[in-house]
Coordinates of C-alpha atoms in Angstrom, one line a residue:
M16 CA 45.7 18.9 -120.1
V17 CA 46.1 16.3 -123.2
Y18 CA 49.1 16.0 -125.7
C19 CA 49.4 17.1 -129.0
G20 CA 52.5 16.2 -130.8
K21 CA 56.5 16.8 -129.9
A22 CA 57.3 20.3 -128.6
S23 CA 59.9 22.1 -129.9
Q24 CA 62.9 23.2 -127.1
G25 CA 64.0 25.5 -128.6
C26 CA 63.9 29.6 -127.4
Q27 CA 60.4 31.6 -127.8
N28 CA 62.1 33.7 -130.5
C29 CA 63.4 30.8 -132.6
R30 CA 59.6 29.0 -132.3
T31 CA 58.2 32.4 -133.7
R32 CA 60.4 33.3 -136.4
R33 CA 60.1 29.2 -136.8
I34 CA 64.1 28.4 -137.4
K35 CA 65.9 25.6 -136.0
C36 CA 67.6 26.9 -132.2
D37 CA 70.7 25.8 -130.9
K38 CA 69.6 26.0 -127.2
K39 CA 73.4 27.2 -126.0
R40 CA 73.2 28.8 -122.3
P41 CA 73.1 31.5 -121.7
E42 CA 71.6 32.4 -125.1
C43 CA 71.3 30.6 -128.3
S44 CA 73.6 31.9 -131.5
Q45 CA 70.6 32.7 -133.4
C46 CA 69.6 35.2 -130.6
I47 CA 73.3 36.4 -130.4
R48 CA 73.3 36.8 -134.2
V49 CA 70.3 39.1 -134.9
G50 CA 70.9 41.0 -131.6
K51 CA 67.9 39.6 -129.9
K52 CA 67.9 39.1 -126.0
C53 CA 67.3 35.3 -125.6
P54 CA 64.6 34.5 -123.7
G55 CA 65.2 31.0 -123.0
Y56 CA 64.0 27.4 -122.4
R57 CA 61.1 25.9 -121.3
D58 CA 61.7 23.3 -118.6
Q59 CA 60.5 19.2 -118.9
L60 CA 57.5 20.2 -116.6
S61 CA 56.3 23.1 -118.8
L62 CA 57.0 20.8 -121.8
M63 CA 55.4 18.0 -120.8
F64 CA 52.3 19.1 -118.9
R65 CA 51.9 22.5 -121.2
D66 CA 47.7 23.1 -122.2
E67 CA 47.0 21.5 -125.5
S68 CA 43.4 21.2 -125.2
S69 CA 42.5 24.3 -127.8
K70 CA 44.8 22.8 -130.7
V71 CA 43.1 19.4 -130.1
I72 CA 39.3 21.0 -130.6
Q73 CA 40.8 22.8 -133.2
K74 CA 42.1 19.5 -135.1
A75 CA 38.6 18.1 -133.8
H76 CA 36.1 20.6 -135.6
A77 CA 38.3 20.8 -138.3
Q78 CA 37.7 16.8 -138.6
W79 CA 34.1 16.7 -137.6
G80 CA 33.0 20.3 -137.9
S81 CA 30.0 21.0 -136.6
S82 CA 29.7 18.0 -135.2
G83 CA 32.0 17.9 -132.8
S84 CA 30.6 17.5 -129.4
P85 CA 32.2 17.6 -125.6
T86 CA 29.6 15.0 -124.0
D87 CA 33.2 13.0 -121.7
P88 CA 33.5 14.7 -118.3
S89 CA 37.0 13.8 -118.7
G90 CA 37.8 16.1 -121.6
G91 CA 37.8 13.7 -124.4
L92 CA 35.7 14.4 -127.5
A93 CA 32.2 12.6 -128.5
S94 CA 30.5 13.5 -132.0
A95 CA 26.7 14.2 -131.8
S96 CA 24.1 14.2 -134.8
S97 CA 22.8 17.1 -133.8
S98 CA 23.6 21.1 -135.5
S99 CA 23.2 22.1 -131.7
S100 CA 26.5 20.9 -130.8
V101 CA 28.5 23.9 -132.2
S102 CA 26.8 25.9 -129.7
A103 CA 27.8 23.8 -126.9
W104 CA 31.3 24.6 -127.2
T105 CA 30.4 28.1 -127.8
N106 CA 27.0 29.0 -125.7
E107 CA 26.7 31.2 -128.3
S108 CA 24.3 30.5 -131.6
P109 CA 26.2 29.6 -135.3
S110 CA 24.8 33.0 -136.4
S111 CA 25.9 35.1 -134.0
S112 CA 29.0 33.9 -134.2
S113 CA 31.7 36.1 -134.6
D114 CA 33.8 33.4 -136.7
S115 CA 30.5 31.9 -138.4
P116 CA 29.6 32.4 -142.1
S117 CA 27.4 35.4 -142.6
A118 CA 24.1 34.5 -143.5
T119 CA 24.5 36.1 -146.9
T120 CA 27.3 33.3 -147.5
P121 CA 25.9 30.2 -148.8
T122 CA 27.0 26.9 -147.6
S123 CA 27.6 23.7 -148.7
Q124 CA 26.1 20.7 -146.6
H125 CA 29.9 19.3 -145.8
E126 CA 31.5 23.1 -145.4
V127 CA 33.4 23.2 -141.9
V128 CA 31.1 25.8 -139.5
P129 CA 34.1 26.8 -137.2
G130 CA 33.1 27.6 -133.4
K131 CA 34.4 29.8 -131.1
V132 CA 37.5 27.3 -129.3
P133 CA 37.3 27.5 -125.5
K134 CA 40.5 28.6 -123.7
K135 CA 40.7 26.0 -121.0
V136 CA 39.6 22.9 -119.9
D137 CA 38.8 21.8 -116.6
L138 CA 41.2 19.1 -115.3
N139 CA 39.2 16.3 -113.3
M140 CA 40.6 15.2 -109.8
E141 CA 43.0 12.4 -111.0
Q142 CA 44.4 15.3 -113.0
Q143 CA 44.3 17.7 -110.7
G144 CA 46.1 15.2 -108.1
L145 CA 49.4 14.4 -110.8
Q146 CA 49.4 18.2 -111.7
F147 CA 49.9 19.0 -108.3
Y148 CA 52.3 16.3 -107.4
I149 CA 54.2 16.8 -110.3
N150 CA 54.7 20.8 -109.7
R151 CA 55.1 20.7 -106.2
Y152 CA 56.5 17.7 -105.5
L153 CA 58.9 16.0 -108.3
M154 CA 59.7 18.8 -109.8
G155 CA 61.9 22.3 -109.2
H156 CA 63.9 20.6 -106.4
P157 CA 67.9 19.9 -106.4
D158 CA 66.4 16.2 -106.6
S159 CA 64.4 16.9 -109.4
P160 CA 64.5 14.5 -112.7
R161 CA 66.2 16.3 -115.3
T162 CA 65.9 14.7 -118.5
G163 CA 63.3 13.7 -120.8
D164 CA 64.0 10.1 -120.2
Q165 CA 63.7 10.4 -116.3
V166 CA 60.8 12.6 -115.8
A167 CA 59.3 9.9 -118.3
A168 CA 59.9 7.0 -116.7
Y169 CA 57.7 7.9 -114.0
F170 CA 54.8 7.7 -116.3
N171 CA 55.7 4.8 -118.1
S172 CA 55.6 2.3 -114.7
A173 CA 52.9 0.5 -113.0
D174 CA 49.4 1.4 -112.0
A175 CA 50.8 1.1 -108.4
A176 CA 53.8 4.1 -108.9
Q177 CA 50.8 6.4 -110.6
N178 CA 48.0 6.2 -108.4
I179 CA 50.4 6.9 -105.2
M180 CA 51.5 10.1 -107.2
I181 CA 47.9 11.2 -107.5
A182 CA 47.0 10.0 -103.7
V183 CA 50.1 12.0 -102.5
G184 CA 49.2 15.2 -104.9
L185 CA 45.7 15.2 -103.3
A186 CA 46.7 15.0 -100.6
G187 CA 48.8 17.9 -100.5
L188 CA 46.3 19.9 -102.6
S189 CA 43.2 18.9 -99.9
N190 CA 45.2 19.7 -97.1
L191 CA 45.8 23.0 -98.6
Q192 CA 42.1 23.7 -99.8
G193 CA 40.3 22.1 -96.8
D194 CA 38.7 19.9 -99.2
K195 CA 37.1 17.1 -97.6
N196 CA 35.9 14.7 -100.8
M197 CA 39.3 15.5 -102.0
N198 CA 41.1 13.9 -99.2
L199 CA 39.2 10.8 -99.1
F200 CA 39.4 10.5 -102.7
A201 CA 43.2 10.8 -102.4
R202 CA 42.8 7.8 -99.5
S203 CA 41.2 5.5 -101.7
K204 CA 44.0 6.3 -104.4
Y205 CA 46.8 5.4 -101.6
V206 CA 44.5 2.1 -100.7
A207 CA 44.5 1.4 -104.4
A208 CA 48.4 1.9 -104.8
L209 CA 48.7 0.1 -101.5
K210 CA 47.1 -3.3 -103.5
Q211 CA 48.6 -3.0 -106.5
T212 CA 52.7 -2.2 -104.8
G213 CA 51.8 -5.7 -102.9
Q214 CA 50.8 -7.3 -106.0
L215 CA 54.1 -6.6 -107.7
I216 CA 56.4 -7.3 -104.6
A217 CA 54.5 -10.9 -105.0
N218 CA 55.5 -11.1 -108.6
N219 CA 59.1 -10.1 -107.7
D220 CA 59.7 -9.1 -111.1
P221 CA 63.4 -8.2 -112.1
A222 CA 62.6 -5.6 -114.7
G223 CA 60.1 -4.0 -112.5
F224 CA 62.5 -3.7 -109.6
V225 CA 62.5 0.5 -109.7
S226 CA 58.6 0.2 -109.9
R227 CA 58.1 -1.2 -107.1
L228 CA 61.1 1.0 -105.0
R229 CA 59.7 3.8 -106.1
S230 CA 55.7 2.8 -105.1
V231 CA 56.9 1.9 -101.7
V232 CA 58.8 5.4 -101.2
T233 CA 56.2 7.1 -102.4
L234 CA 53.5 5.4 -100.0
A235 CA 55.9 6.6 -97.1
L236 CA 55.8 10.4 -98.9
F237 CA 52.1 9.9 -98.4
E238 CA 51.8 9.5 -95.0
V239 CA 53.9 12.8 -93.7
V240 CA 51.8 14.6 -96.7
Q241 CA 48.5 13.3 -95.1
G242 CA 50.1 13.6 -91.2
K243 CA 48.0 12.3 -88.1
G244 CA 50.5 14.1 -85.7
P245 CA 54.0 13.9 -85.8
K246 CA 54.6 10.5 -83.6
V247 CA 51.8 8.8 -85.9
T248 CA 52.9 9.7 -89.2
V249 CA 56.2 8.9 -88.5
G250 CA 55.2 5.5 -87.3
S251 CA 53.4 5.0 -90.6
A252 CA 56.3 5.8 -92.8
N253 CA 58.8 3.3 -91.6
T254 CA 56.4 1.0 -92.0
H255 CA 56.6 1.3 -95.9
I256 CA 60.5 2.2 -95.3
N257 CA 61.0 -1.2 -93.9
G258 CA 59.1 -2.6 -96.8
A259 CA 61.6 -0.8 -99.0
V260 CA 64.7 -2.2 -97.5
A261 CA 63.6 -5.2 -97.6
V262 CA 63.0 -4.8 -101.8
M263 CA 66.4 -3.4 -102.0
R264 CA 68.0 -5.9 -99.9
S265 CA 65.9 -8.9 -102.3
A266 CA 67.2 -7.4 -105.8
L267 CA 71.2 -6.2 -104.5
P268 CA 73.5 -6.4 -105.6
L269 CA 72.6 -4.5 -109.1
P270 CA 75.6 -4.6 -111.6
Q271 CA 74.3 -1.2 -113.3
S272 CA 74.1 1.2 -110.5
P273 CA 76.2 3.2 -108.5
N274 CA 78.4 0.9 -105.8
R275 CA 75.9 -1.7 -106.9
G276 CA 73.2 -0.3 -105.5
I277 CA 74.0 -0.5 -102.1
Y278 CA 73.8 3.4 -101.3
G279 CA 70.4 3.2 -101.8
V280 CA 69.5 0.8 -98.7
I281 CA 71.6 2.7 -97.3
Q282 CA 69.8 6.2 -97.8
L283 CA 66.5 4.3 -96.3
V284 CA 68.7 2.8 -93.0
F285 CA 68.9 6.6 -92.6
S286 CA 65.2 7.7 -92.8
M287 CA 64.5 5.1 -90.7
F288 CA 66.8 6.5 -87.6
I289 CA 64.3 9.5 -86.6
P290 CA 60.6 6.7 -86.9
Y291 CA 63.0 5.5 -84.1
Q292 CA 64.0 8.0 -81.8
M293 CA 60.4 9.9 -82.0
T294 CA 58.5 7.0 -81.2
D295 CA 61.6 6.4 -78.6
T296 CA 61.4 2.3 -80.2
P297 CA 64.2 -0.1 -79.7
L298 CA 65.6 -0.9 -83.2
P299 CA 65.0 -4.3 -84.4
S300 CA 67.4 -7.4 -84.7
G301 CA 67.2 -7.1 -88.5
F302 CA 68.4 -3.5 -88.4
F303 CA 71.6 -4.1 -87.1
D304 CA 71.8 -7.3 -89.7
T305 CA 71.2 -4.4 -92.6
L306 CA 74.0 -2.5 -91.7
K307 CA 75.9 -5.2 -91.4
F308 CA 75.3 -6.5 -95.2
C309 CA 75.9 -3.3 -95.9
K310 CA 79.1 -2.7 -94.1
Q311 CA 80.3 -6.6 -95.8
M312 CA 78.8 -5.4 -99.5
M313 CA 81.3 -1.9 -99.4
H314 CA 84.0 -4.0 -97.2
G315 CA 87.9 -2.1 -98.3
L316 CA 85.9 1.1 -100.2
P317 CA 86.5 5.0 -98.4
E318 CA 82.6 5.0 -98.4
V319 CA 82.2 2.9 -95.9
C320 CA 82.7 5.4 -93.2
S321 CA 78.7 6.0 -93.6
V322 CA 78.1 2.8 -92.8
D323 CA 80.2 3.3 -89.5
L324 CA 77.7 7.0 -89.0
A325 CA 74.3 4.6 -89.3
L326 CA 76.1 2.6 -86.9
A327 CA 77.0 5.4 -84.6
I328 CA 73.7 6.9 -84.7
A329 CA 71.7 3.1 -83.4
R330 CA 74.4 3.5 -80.8
Y331 CA 72.7 7.2 -79.8
L332 CA 69.5 5.6 -80.1
Q333 CA 70.3 2.2 -77.7
L334 CA 71.9 5.1 -75.1
S335 CA 69.3 7.8 -75.4
A336 CA 66.5 5.1 -74.5
M337 CA 69.1 3.7 -71.3
A338 CA 68.4 8.0 -70.4
E339 CA 64.9 7.4 -70.5
H340 CA 63.6 4.2 -68.6
T341 CA 66.6 4.2 -66.0
M342 CA 66.1 6.2 -62.6
L343 CA 69.4 8.4 -62.4
T344 CA 70.9 9.3 -59.7
D345 CA 73.3 12.2 -59.7
G346 CA 76.8 10.7 -58.0
R347 CA 76.0 7.0 -58.7
P348 CA 78.2 4.9 -60.6
T349 CA 75.6 4.3 -62.8
T350 CA 74.9 7.7 -63.9
D351 CA 78.6 8.4 -64.4
N352 CA 78.7 5.1 -66.7
L353 CA 75.9 6.9 -68.5
I354 CA 77.5 10.2 -69.1
R355 CA 81.1 8.6 -69.7
Q356 CA 79.1 6.4 -72.6
F357 CA 77.6 9.4 -74.4
L358 CA 81.4 11.3 -74.1
I359 CA 82.6 8.0 -76.0
L360 CA 80.1 8.2 -78.7
D361 CA 80.6 12.3 -78.9
N362 CA 84.4 11.6 -79.2
A363 CA 83.7 9.0 -81.7
F364 CA 81.2 11.7 -83.8
E365 CA 84.5 13.9 -83.8
G366 CA 86.4 11.4 -85.4
L367 CA 84.1 10.6 -88.3
E368 CA 83.8 14.1 -89.2
G369 CA 87.3 13.8 -90.7
R370 CA 86.3 10.5 -92.2
L371 CA 83.2 12.4 -93.5
F372 CA 85.3 15.4 -95.0
K373 CA 87.6 13.1 -97.0
V374 CA 84.9 10.9 -98.8
F375 CA 82.4 13.6 -99.3
P376 CA 83.8 17.2 -99.2
Y377 CA 81.8 20.0 -99.8
T378 CA 82.6 24.0 -99.9
E379 CA 81.3 26.7 -98.2
N380 CA 80.1 30.1 -100.2
H381 CA 78.8 33.3 -100.0
G382 CA 76.2 35.1 -102.1
D383 CA 74.3 38.1 -102.0
Y384 CA 69.9 36.3 -101.7
P385 CA 67.2 36.5 -100.4
P386 CA 67.7 36.1 -96.3
E387 CA 64.5 33.9 -96.1
A388 CA 66.4 31.7 -98.6
I389 CA 69.6 31.5 -97.7
F390 CA 70.9 31.5 -94.1
R391 CA 73.4 34.0 -93.2
G392 CA 74.4 34.5 -96.8
K393 CA 76.1 31.0 -96.7
W394 CA 75.3 27.9 -98.4
Q395 CA 77.4 24.7 -99.5
L396 CA 78.4 23.1 -102.6
Y397 CA 78.0 19.2 -102.1
K398 CA 79.4 16.9 -105.0
G399 CA 76.3 15.0 -104.8
V400 CA 72.6 15.0 -103.1
W401 CA 73.6 11.4 -101.5
S402 CA 76.7 13.6 -99.5
A403 CA 74.5 16.4 -98.8
R404 CA 72.2 14.1 -96.5
I405 CA 74.9 12.1 -95.5
W406 CA 76.3 14.9 -93.8
N407 CA 72.9 16.4 -92.3
H408 CA 72.1 13.0 -90.5
Y409 CA 75.2 13.2 -89.1
R410 CA 74.8 17.2 -87.7
W411 CA 71.1 15.7 -86.2
A412 CA 72.9 12.4 -84.7
R413 CA 75.6 14.7 -82.8
I414 CA 73.2 17.6 -82.1
L415 CA 70.8 15.3 -80.4
T416 CA 74.4 13.0 -79.1
I417 CA 75.8 16.5 -77.2
Q418 CA 72.0 17.9 -76.2
R419 CA 72.2 14.7 -73.8
L420 CA 75.0 15.8 -72.3
V421 CA 73.8 19.8 -72.0
K422 CA 70.8 17.8 -70.0
F423 CA 73.1 16.0 -67.8
F424 CA 74.9 19.2 -66.6
T425 CA 71.3 20.8 -65.1
V426 CA 70.1 17.4 -63.8
C427 CA 73.0 15.8 -62.5
P428 CA 75.6 18.6 -61.8
M429 CA 77.6 16.3 -59.6
S430 CA 78.4 13.6 -61.7
T431 CA 78.5 16.7 -64.8
N432 CA 81.2 18.2 -62.6
K433 CA 83.5 15.1 -62.0
I434 CA 83.2 14.0 -65.3
I435 CA 83.5 16.9 -67.4
P436 CA 85.8 19.6 -67.2
G437 CA 84.8 23.3 -67.9
P438 CA 86.6 23.7 -71.5
R439 CA 84.8 20.3 -72.7
R440 CA 81.3 21.9 -71.9
A441 CA 82.4 25.5 -73.7
K442 CA 83.7 23.2 -76.2
C443 CA 79.6 21.1 -76.4
Y444 CA 77.9 24.6 -77.0
A445 CA 80.3 25.8 -79.8
T446 CA 79.5 22.6 -81.7
I447 CA 75.9 22.4 -81.3
E448 CA 75.9 26.0 -82.9
R449 CA 78.1 24.7 -85.3
L450 CA 76.4 22.0 -86.3
A451 CA 73.4 23.9 -85.9
E452 CA 74.4 26.5 -88.4
D453 CA 75.4 24.0 -91.2
I454 CA 72.2 22.5 -91.3
L455 CA 70.2 26.0 -92.1
I456 CA 73.1 27.1 -94.5
S457 CA 72.4 23.4 -96.0
V458 CA 68.8 23.5 -96.9
P459 CA 69.6 25.1 -100.7
A460 CA 71.4 21.5 -101.3
H461 CA 68.0 20.0 -100.9
W462 CA 65.1 22.2 -101.0
H463 CA 64.8 25.5 -102.8
H464 CA 62.4 28.2 -101.3
P465 CA 60.0 29.7 -104.0
V466 CA 61.8 33.1 -103.6
L467 CA 64.5 32.7 -105.7
D468 CA 64.8 32.1 -109.3
P469 CA 64.4 28.8 -111.0
E470 CA 67.8 29.7 -112.8
A471 CA 70.1 30.8 -109.5
T472 CA 69.1 27.9 -107.9
R473 CA 71.2 26.0 -110.3
E474 CA 74.2 27.3 -108.3
F475 CA 73.5 25.4 -105.3
E476 CA 71.9 21.9 -106.6
P477 CA 74.6 19.0 -105.9
G478 CA 75.3 16.6 -108.8
G479 CA 73.8 13.5 -109.0
Y480 CA 71.1 13.3 -108.9
G481 CA 68.7 10.6 -107.4
N482 CA 65.9 11.8 -109.6
S483 CA 63.5 11.4 -106.6
G484 CA 61.6 15.0 -106.0
A485 CA 60.9 15.5 -103.1
V486 CA 61.4 12.7 -101.0
G487 CA 64.2 13.8 -99.1
V488 CA 62.1 17.2 -97.8
P489 CA 60.5 14.9 -94.7
T490 CA 64.0 14.5 -93.4
L491 CA 65.0 17.7 -93.9
L492 CA 62.0 19.2 -92.0
W493 CA 63.1 17.2 -89.2
H494 CA 67.2 18.3 -89.1
L495 CA 65.5 22.1 -89.5
S496 CA 63.2 21.6 -86.2
T497 CA 66.6 19.9 -84.1
A498 CA 69.2 23.0 -85.3
G499 CA 66.5 25.4 -84.2
C500 CA 65.4 24.1 -81.1
A501 CA 69.1 23.0 -80.3
P502 CA 70.0 23.9 -76.8
N503 CA 71.5 28.0 -76.4
V504 CA 71.2 29.0 -80.1
P505 CA 70.6 32.2 -81.1
L506 CA 66.5 32.9 -81.9
E507 CA 67.7 34.0 -85.1
F508 CA 68.2 29.6 -85.7
W509 CA 64.2 29.1 -84.4
S510 CA 62.7 31.9 -86.2
W511 CA 64.7 31.2 -89.2
A512 CA 63.9 27.2 -89.3
Y513 CA 60.8 27.7 -88.4
N514 CA 59.9 30.1 -91.7
V515 CA 60.9 27.5 -94.2
L516 CA 59.0 24.9 -92.2
L517 CA 56.0 27.4 -92.7
V518 CA 56.9 28.0 -96.3
V519 CA 56.9 24.3 -97.1
W520 CA 54.0 23.7 -95.7
K521 CA 51.8 26.1 -98.0
Q522 CA 53.9 25.1 -100.9
L523 CA 53.6 21.0 -100.5
G524 CA 50.5 21.3 -98.3
M525 CA 52.5 18.4 -96.4
R526 CA 50.8 18.6 -92.6
H527 CA 54.2 17.1 -91.5
A528 CA 55.9 20.6 -92.0
K529 CA 52.6 21.9 -90.1
S530 CA 52.5 19.7 -87.3
L531 CA 56.7 20.2 -86.8
S532 CA 56.1 24.0 -87.1
E533 CA 53.5 23.5 -83.9
M534 CA 56.2 21.2 -82.2
M535 CA 58.3 24.2 -82.5
E536 CA 55.7 26.9 -81.3
E537 CA 55.5 24.7 -77.7
H538 CA 58.7 24.5 -77.3
R539 CA 59.7 28.5 -78.1
V540 CA 57.0 29.0 -75.3
K541 CA 58.1 26.4 -73.0
L542 CA 61.6 28.4 -73.1
D543 CA 60.2 31.5 -73.0
R544 CA 58.2 30.3 -70.0
E545 CA 61.5 29.2 -68.1
V546 CA 63.3 32.6 -68.5
T547 CA 60.4 34.2 -66.9
E548 CA 60.3 32.0 -63.6
Q549 CA 64.2 32.0 -63.4
I550 CA 64.0 35.7 -63.5
L551 CA 61.1 36.0 -61.0
K552 CA 63.3 34.1 -58.9
L553 CA 66.7 36.2 -59.6
E554 CA 64.2 39.0 -58.2
E555 CA 62.6 37.4 -55.3
D556 CA 66.5 36.7 -54.5
G557 CA 67.2 40.0 -54.2
Q558 CA 69.5 39.5 -57.6
T559 CA 69.5 41.5 -60.2
P560 CA 68.8 39.0 -63.8
T561 CA 70.9 39.4 -66.8
Y562 CA 68.0 39.6 -69.7
Q563 CA 69.9 37.5 -72.7
P564 CA 67.9 35.8 -75.4
I565 CA 68.2 32.3 -75.5

């Protein structure tokens, strides 16, 4: 894959006619004028990674004639002194080539004898990894780069960023192909990028801030693509996320960035919650220092509610750890107090929902789209990727909070009966189902199902691009698995979320998606077993069981 001059961004009709295209949407003026159907325009990925190999080879033949020979395994061109080099290109003798002059035609010593041009030049392993990363991880997502400058920024940076992009691409590709050698090479690129990123951070050059941050975040992405089981994966990724937070804090405030760059820190903070929740690890004291720093930076701004949301989620993690590590006895004051604290937290989440909607409003829309891509024909339009992510963090955390209360209904019935009235219990189940559905219908704002036409996906995309591609997908997958496995939600929720995980696995080769799908399978087996046991118990007691889907 080689570059051969600047490509025209006009439509195919105008390029064929060699006239200037004004690139208007949905159809250019030239096509409208002549009454032709405008075929549309090539995307940035097609322009940057178009295969110009044949053009380069033609230019090489024109320049060197019969002495051009491909001896470089990476696709480079080298000169050769033998007249048999043309045959090396064409796999045919010069006299038998249909493009060669006839035997009766005299040719001078310096006359060019063109050979057949190979249609495709194989990519080496690094090129395969980079191409896979660009195609699957960088482009085609709601948060993908949109301009040439944004795309070029990924390729004008340090070697660390290049190496980790190759590593992620090769990890995903090797997962899909089952290629162990490719996976080992991906690991070697990851190790090289790790060392180079450490050097970048040590240099602390202000001009390289974006490169440092992008490298650290992509190192975390490598962990979830490579995958070693959900708990190990999120633990390893969290190490890099902590590093990214440190990089951000060392550079803030950023005068040229929206909100002085504080949004970037808060997004990283939210990404840290899932690893701590999954590994049941206490939040470090430095975590709360970071939240305090964020709150100071956003003092007086309406968006400070996002920091309050982060504090509420941190409180959930603390209460959840207490519930896991405390011997709870039904009806005892300690148990009653813990249940009340979860109720207080749920009330706080309910208050935050109103504040969030004032600052980060969104609309719910309906349309006729493939059901595997758009849940129940509904989708939400947000003002920015940031807003869409904030909302799903809220929904995920509140589902988990209420899920704890629902668990108390079963294991501590005496305590819950005197603390939580019947209407509040019913509200708990209704709220879980509402929030779970909202997570499912929010998916098009975070990730595009491959069955959707690329032009149609623009309708779902939020504004305010962060140009990070698929970096937000791993978090979305956690939110989806939580929504699909939430208590008492319809089986339809589980099935849709589970199928999305499988598609992401097949599309990106992200082992994290496969691991989560396996966890969802185990959850479904457990629920089915519990239902069977309940039915058998009812039958033993002489009662008629009621068959209802869970």
